[in-house]
Short mmCIF file of C-alpha atoms in Angstrom, two decimals:
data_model
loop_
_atom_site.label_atom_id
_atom_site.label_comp_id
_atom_site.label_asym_id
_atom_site.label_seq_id
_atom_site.Cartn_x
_atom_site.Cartn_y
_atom_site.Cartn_z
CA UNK A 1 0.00 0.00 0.00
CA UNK A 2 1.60 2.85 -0.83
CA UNK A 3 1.53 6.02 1.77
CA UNK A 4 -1.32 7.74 -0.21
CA UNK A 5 -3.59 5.09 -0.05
CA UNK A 6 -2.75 4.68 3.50
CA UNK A 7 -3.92 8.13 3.97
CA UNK A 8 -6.79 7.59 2.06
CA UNK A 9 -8.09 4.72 4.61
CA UNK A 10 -6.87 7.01 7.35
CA UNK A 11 -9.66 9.82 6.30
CA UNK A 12 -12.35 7.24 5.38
CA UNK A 13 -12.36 5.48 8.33
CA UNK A 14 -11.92 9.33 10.34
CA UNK A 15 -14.62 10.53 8.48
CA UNK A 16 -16.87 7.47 9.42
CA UNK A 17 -16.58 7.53 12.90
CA UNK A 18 -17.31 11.25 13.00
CA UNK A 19 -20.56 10.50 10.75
CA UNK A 20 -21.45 7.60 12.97
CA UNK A 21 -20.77 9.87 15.93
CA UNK A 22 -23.05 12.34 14.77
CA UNK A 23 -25.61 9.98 13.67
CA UNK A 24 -25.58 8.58 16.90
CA UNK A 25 -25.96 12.10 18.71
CA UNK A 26 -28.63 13.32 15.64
CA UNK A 27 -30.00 9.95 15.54
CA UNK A 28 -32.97 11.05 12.90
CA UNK A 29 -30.48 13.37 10.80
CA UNK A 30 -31.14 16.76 11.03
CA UNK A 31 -34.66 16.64 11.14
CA UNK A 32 -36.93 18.86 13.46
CA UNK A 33 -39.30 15.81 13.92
CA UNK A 34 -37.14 13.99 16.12
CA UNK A 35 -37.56 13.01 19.73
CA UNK A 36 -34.24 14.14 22.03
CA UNK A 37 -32.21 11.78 23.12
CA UNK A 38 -31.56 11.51 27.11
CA UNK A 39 -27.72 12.78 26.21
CA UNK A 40 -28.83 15.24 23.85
CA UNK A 41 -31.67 17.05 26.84
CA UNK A 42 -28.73 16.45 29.59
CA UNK A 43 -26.28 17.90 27.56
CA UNK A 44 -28.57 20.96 26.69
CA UNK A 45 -29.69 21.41 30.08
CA UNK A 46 -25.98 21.69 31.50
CA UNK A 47 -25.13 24.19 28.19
CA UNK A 48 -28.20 26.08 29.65
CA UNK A 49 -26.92 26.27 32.64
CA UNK A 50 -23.41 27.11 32.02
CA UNK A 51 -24.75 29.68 29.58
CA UNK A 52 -26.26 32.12 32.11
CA UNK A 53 -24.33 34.05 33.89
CA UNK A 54 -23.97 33.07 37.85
CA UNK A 55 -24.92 37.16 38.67
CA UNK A 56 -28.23 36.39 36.63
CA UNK A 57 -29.25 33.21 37.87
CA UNK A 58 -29.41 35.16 41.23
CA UNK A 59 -31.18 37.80 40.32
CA UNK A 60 -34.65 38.49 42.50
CA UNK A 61 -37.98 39.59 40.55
CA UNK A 62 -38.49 43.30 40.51
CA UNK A 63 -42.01 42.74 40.17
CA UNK A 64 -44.42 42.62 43.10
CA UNK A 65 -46.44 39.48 42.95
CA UNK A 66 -49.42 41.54 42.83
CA UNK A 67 -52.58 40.28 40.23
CA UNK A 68 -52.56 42.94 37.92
CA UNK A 69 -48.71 41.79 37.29
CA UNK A 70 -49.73 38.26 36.95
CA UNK A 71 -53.02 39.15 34.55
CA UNK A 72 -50.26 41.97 32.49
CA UNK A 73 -47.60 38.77 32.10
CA UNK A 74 -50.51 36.39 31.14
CA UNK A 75 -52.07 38.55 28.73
CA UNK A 76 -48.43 39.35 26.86
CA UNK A 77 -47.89 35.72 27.32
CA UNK A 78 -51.42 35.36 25.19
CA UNK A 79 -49.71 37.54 22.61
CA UNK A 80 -46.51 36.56 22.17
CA UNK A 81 -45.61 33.68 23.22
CA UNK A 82 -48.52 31.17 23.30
CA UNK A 83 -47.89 30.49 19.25
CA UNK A 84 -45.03 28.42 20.26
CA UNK A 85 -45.69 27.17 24.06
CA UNK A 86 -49.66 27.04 23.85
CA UNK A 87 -52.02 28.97 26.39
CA UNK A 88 -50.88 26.19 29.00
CA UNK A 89 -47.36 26.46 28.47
CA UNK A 90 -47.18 22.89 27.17
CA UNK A 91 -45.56 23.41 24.07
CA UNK A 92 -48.00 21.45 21.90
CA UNK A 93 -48.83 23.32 19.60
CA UNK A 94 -48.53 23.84 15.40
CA UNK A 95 -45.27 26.13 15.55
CA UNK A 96 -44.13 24.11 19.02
CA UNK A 97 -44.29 20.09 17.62
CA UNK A 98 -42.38 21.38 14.61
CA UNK A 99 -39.41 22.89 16.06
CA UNK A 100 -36.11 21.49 17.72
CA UNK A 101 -35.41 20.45 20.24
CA UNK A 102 -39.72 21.17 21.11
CA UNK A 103 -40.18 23.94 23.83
CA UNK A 104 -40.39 22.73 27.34
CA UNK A 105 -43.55 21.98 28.98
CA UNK A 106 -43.36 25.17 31.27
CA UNK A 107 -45.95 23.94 33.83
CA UNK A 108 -42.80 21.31 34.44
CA UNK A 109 -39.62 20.78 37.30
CA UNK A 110 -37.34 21.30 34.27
CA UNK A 111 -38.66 25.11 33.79
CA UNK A 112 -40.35 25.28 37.25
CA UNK A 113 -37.13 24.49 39.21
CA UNK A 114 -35.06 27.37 37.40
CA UNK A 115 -34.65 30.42 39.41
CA UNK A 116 -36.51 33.60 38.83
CA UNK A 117 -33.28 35.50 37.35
CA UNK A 118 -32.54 32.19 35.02
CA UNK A 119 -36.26 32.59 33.54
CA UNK A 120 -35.46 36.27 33.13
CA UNK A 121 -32.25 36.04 31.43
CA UNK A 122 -33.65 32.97 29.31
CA UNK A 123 -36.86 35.32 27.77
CA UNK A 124 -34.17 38.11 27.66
CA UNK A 125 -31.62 36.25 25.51
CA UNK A 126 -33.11 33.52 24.07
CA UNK A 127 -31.52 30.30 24.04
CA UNK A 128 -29.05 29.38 21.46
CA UNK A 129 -29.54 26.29 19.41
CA UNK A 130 -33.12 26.34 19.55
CA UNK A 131 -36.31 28.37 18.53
CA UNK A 132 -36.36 30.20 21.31
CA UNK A 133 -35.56 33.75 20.55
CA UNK A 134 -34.19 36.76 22.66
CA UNK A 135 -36.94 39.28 23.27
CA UNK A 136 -34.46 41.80 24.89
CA UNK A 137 -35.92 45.44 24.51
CA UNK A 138 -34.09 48.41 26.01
CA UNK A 139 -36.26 50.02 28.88
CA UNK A 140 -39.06 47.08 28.83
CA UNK A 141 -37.30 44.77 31.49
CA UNK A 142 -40.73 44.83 33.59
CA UNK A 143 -43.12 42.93 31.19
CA UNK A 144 -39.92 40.30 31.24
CA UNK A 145 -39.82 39.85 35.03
CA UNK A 146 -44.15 40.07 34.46
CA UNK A 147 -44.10 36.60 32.42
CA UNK A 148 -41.28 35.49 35.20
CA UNK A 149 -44.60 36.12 37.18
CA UNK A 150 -46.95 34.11 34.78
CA UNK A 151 -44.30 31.28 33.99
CA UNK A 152 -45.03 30.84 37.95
CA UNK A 153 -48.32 30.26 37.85
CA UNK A 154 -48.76 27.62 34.66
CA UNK A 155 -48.71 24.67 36.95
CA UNK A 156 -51.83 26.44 38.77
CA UNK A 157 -53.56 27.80 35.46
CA UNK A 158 -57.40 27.63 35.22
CA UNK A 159 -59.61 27.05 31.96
CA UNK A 160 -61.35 30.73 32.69
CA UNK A 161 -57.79 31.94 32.27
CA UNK A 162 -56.80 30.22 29.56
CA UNK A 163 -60.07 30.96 27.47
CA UNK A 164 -59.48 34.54 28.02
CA UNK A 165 -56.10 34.31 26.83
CA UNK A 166 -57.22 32.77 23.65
CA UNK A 167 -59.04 36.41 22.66
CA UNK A 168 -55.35 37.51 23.38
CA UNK A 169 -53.62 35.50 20.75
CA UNK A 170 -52.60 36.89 17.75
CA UNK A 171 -54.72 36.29 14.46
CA UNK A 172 -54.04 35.03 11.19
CA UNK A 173 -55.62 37.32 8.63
CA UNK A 174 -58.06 34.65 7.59
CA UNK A 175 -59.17 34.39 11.28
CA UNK A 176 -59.41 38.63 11.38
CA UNK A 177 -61.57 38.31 8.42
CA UNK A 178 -63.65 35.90 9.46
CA UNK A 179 -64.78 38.20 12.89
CA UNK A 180 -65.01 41.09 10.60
CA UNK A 181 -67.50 39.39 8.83
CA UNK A 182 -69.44 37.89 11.74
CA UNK A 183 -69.38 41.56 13.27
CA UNK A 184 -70.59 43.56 10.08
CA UNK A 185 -73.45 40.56 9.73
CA UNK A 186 -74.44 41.09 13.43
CA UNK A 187 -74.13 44.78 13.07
CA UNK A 188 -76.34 44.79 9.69
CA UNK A 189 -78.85 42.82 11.50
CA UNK A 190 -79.05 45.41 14.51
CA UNK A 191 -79.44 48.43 11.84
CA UNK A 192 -81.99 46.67 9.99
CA UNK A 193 -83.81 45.93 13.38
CA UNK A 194 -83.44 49.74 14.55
CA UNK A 195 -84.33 51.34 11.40
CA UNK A 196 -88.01 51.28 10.58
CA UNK A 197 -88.27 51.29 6.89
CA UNK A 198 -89.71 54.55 5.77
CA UNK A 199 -91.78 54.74 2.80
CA UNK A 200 -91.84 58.16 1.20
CA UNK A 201 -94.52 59.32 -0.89
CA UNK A 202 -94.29 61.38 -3.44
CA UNK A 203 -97.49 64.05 -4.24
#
């Protein structure tokens, strides 16, 4: 064998134990479909961990724990962040079952156990590697610490709640439509009932 075919085999064989590596870490290629393996959500959460800062992790909420906070958080929740995580925080929903790794089920110990200032920082910077995005906006730290608030209270949510978050949720244009027409029909019917049809007659 001379030394270039040597080298040849070398890189192969290098080559396939790095792609059976990754296969083994990917296991379903790169799809967005697949289920995380144990190493791959262990390995994530200790990457999440050693990704926030120790100063942030100990940071205490700002925001009094008072209900208007709580009903502020869930209502911005409603709006911004329920297209992903669902009302209930669970994640299952169109955007959420299509994205990897899937969002956490909030109303969980894996969110749930995090510390007020790791929640924070998370919503603040987004987490890297996944479809969570940073919502960082200068001066607005207070709604932040408000879903900090909400994120709280998912294990504890009630159906009341969660209908009126779903008038909260943001609306396809089809959906818009749709109420327009339902409003202009009901409001056509109200003008029809209020205005007497008056004949005029002509001498």
């Amino acid at each position: 064998m001379t030394r270039k075919q040597i080298l040849v085999v070398l890189v192969l064989g290098a080559a396939g134990a790095a792609a059976w590596t990754a296969r083994q870490i990917l296991h379903d290629g790169l799809s967005a479909r697949a289920t995380p393996t144990r190493l791959e959500i262990a390995t994530a959460r200790r990457v999440r961990h050693l990704a926030i800062p120790r100063g942030a992790r100990a940071t205490a909420n700002p925001v009094p724990a008072t209900g208007e906070a709580l009903r502020e958080g869930m209502m911005h929740f409603a709006d911004h962040c329920a297209t992903c995580h669902g009302n209930d925080g669970s994640g299952d929903t169109a955007y959420g079952r299509g994205l990897f790794p899937k969002p956490p089920d909030l109303r969980l110990a894996r969110t749930q156990e995090l510390s007020d200032g790791e929640l924070f920082w998370i919503i603040e910077n987004g987490v890297r590697f996944t479809g969570m995005p940073g919502f960082s906006e200068p001066g607005e730290q207070g709604r932040s610490w408000k879903l900090v608030r909400f994120l709280r209270h998912l294990p504890a949510i009630r159906m009341e709640e969660i209908l009126e978050m779903r008038r909260g949720n943001p609306k396809t244009a089809e959906e818009r439509a749709e109420e327009q027409e339902e409003e202009n029909y009901l409001r056509g019917e109200k003008s029809l009932e209020k205005s007497p049809v008056s004949g005029h007659h002509h001498h």
